[in-house]
mmCIF file of C-alpha atoms in Angstrom:
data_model
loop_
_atom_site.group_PDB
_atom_site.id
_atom_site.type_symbol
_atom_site.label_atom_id
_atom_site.label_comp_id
_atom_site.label_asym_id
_atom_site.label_seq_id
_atom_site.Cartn_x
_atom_site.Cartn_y
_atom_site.Cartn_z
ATOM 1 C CA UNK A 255 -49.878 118.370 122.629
ATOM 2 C CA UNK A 256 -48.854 122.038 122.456
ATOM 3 C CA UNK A 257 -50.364 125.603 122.976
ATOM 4 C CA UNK A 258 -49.434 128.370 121.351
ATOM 5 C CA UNK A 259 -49.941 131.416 123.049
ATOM 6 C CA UNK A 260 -48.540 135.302 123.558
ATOM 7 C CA UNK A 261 -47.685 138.204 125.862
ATOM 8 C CA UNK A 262 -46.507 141.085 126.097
ATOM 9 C CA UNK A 263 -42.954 140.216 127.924
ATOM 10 C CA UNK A 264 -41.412 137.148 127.705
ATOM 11 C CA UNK A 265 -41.166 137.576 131.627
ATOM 12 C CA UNK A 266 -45.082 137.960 132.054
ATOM 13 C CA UNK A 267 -46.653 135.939 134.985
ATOM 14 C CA UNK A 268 -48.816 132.750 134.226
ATOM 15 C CA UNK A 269 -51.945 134.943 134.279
ATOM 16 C CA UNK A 270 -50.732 137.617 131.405
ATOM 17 C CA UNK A 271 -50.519 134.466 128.951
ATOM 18 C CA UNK A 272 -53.250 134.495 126.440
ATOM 19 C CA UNK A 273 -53.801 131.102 124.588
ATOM 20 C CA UNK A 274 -54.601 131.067 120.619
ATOM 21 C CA UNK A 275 -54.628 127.567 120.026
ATOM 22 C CA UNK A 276 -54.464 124.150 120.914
ATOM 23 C CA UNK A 277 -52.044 121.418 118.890
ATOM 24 C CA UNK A 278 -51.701 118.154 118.049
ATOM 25 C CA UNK A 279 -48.366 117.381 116.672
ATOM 26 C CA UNK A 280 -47.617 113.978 115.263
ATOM 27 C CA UNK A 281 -45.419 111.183 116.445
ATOM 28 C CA UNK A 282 -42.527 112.591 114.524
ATOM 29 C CA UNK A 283 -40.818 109.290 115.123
ATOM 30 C CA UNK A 284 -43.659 107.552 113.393
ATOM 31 C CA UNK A 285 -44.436 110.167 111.045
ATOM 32 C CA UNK A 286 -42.793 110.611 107.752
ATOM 33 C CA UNK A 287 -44.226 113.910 107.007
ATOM 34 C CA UNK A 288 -44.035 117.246 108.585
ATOM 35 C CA UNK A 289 -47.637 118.678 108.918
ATOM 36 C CA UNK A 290 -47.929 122.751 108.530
ATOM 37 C CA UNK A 291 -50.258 124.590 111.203
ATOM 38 C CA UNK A 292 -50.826 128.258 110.542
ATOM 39 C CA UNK A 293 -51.883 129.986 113.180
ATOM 40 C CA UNK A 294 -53.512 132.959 112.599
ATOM 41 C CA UNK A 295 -53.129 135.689 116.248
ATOM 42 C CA UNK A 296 -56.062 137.504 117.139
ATOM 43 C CA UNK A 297 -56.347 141.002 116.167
ATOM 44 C CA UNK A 298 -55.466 142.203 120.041
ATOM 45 C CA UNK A 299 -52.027 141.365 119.393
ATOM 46 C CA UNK A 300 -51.481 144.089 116.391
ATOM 47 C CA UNK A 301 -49.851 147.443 117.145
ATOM 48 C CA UNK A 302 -47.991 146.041 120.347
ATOM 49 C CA UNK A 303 -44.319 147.196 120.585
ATOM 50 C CA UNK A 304 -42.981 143.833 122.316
ATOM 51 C CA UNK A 305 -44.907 140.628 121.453
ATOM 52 C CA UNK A 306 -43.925 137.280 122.898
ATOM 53 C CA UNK A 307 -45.870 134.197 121.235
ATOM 54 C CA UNK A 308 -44.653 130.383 123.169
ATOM 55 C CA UNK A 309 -45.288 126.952 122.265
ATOM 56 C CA UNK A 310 -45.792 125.554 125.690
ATOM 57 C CA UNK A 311 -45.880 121.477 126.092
ATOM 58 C CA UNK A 312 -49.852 120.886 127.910
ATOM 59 C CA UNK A 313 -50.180 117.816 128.681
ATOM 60 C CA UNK A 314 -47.293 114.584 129.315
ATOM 61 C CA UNK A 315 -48.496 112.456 126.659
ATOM 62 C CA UNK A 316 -47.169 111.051 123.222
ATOM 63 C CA UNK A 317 -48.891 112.391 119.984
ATOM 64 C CA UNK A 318 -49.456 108.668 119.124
ATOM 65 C CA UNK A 319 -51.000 107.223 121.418
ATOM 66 C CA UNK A 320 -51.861 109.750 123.966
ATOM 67 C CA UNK A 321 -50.108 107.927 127.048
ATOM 68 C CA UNK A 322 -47.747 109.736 129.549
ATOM 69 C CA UNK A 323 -44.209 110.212 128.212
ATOM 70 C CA UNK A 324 -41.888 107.862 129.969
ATOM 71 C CA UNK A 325 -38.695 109.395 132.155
ATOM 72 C CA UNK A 326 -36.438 109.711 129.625
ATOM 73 C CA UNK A 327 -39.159 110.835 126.418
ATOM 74 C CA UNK A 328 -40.136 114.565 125.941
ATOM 75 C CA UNK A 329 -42.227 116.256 123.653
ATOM 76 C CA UNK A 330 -40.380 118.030 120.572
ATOM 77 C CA UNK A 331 -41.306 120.322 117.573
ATOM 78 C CA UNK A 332 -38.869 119.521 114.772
ATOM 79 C CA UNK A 333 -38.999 122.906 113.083
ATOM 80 C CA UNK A 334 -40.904 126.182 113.444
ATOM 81 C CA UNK A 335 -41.299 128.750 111.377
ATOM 82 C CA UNK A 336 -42.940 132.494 112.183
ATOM 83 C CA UNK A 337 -44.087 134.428 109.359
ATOM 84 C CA UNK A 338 -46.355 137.217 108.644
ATOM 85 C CA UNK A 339 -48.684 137.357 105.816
#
């Protein structure tokens, strides 16, 4: 599980984080297909002259099966991509 979410300064404190969106990104070693999120920022974040936006790990669990991560496993994003349309 991931959030996106975005500041103004990569530096901001917890508190200056605003969250967009909530993800569930497959097993991607079970999963033989990449799966495409768009995710569209509110309209607060036009105009701004710096603009941080994070994909922040919320929870410890596996995408499969939704139990903790063991010591050596960590959650991953194979490839992102950040586009304007």
């Amino acid at each position: 599980p991931f959030v996106v979410e975005y500041a103004e300064s990569e530096d901001a404190p917890a508190s200056e984080w605003t969250q967009v969106q909530d993800i569930i990104s497959p097993n991607v070693s079970v999963s033989y297909s990449q799966k495409l999120y768009t995710v569209d920022l509110p309209a607060a974040c036009n105009n701004k002259q710096n603009l941080t936006i994070r994909l922040r790990v919320s929870a410890n669990q596996r995408a499969s099966t939704a139990s903790a991560t063991s010591d050596t496993g960590n959650n991953v994003l194979g490839f992102v991509r950040l586009s304007s349309r």
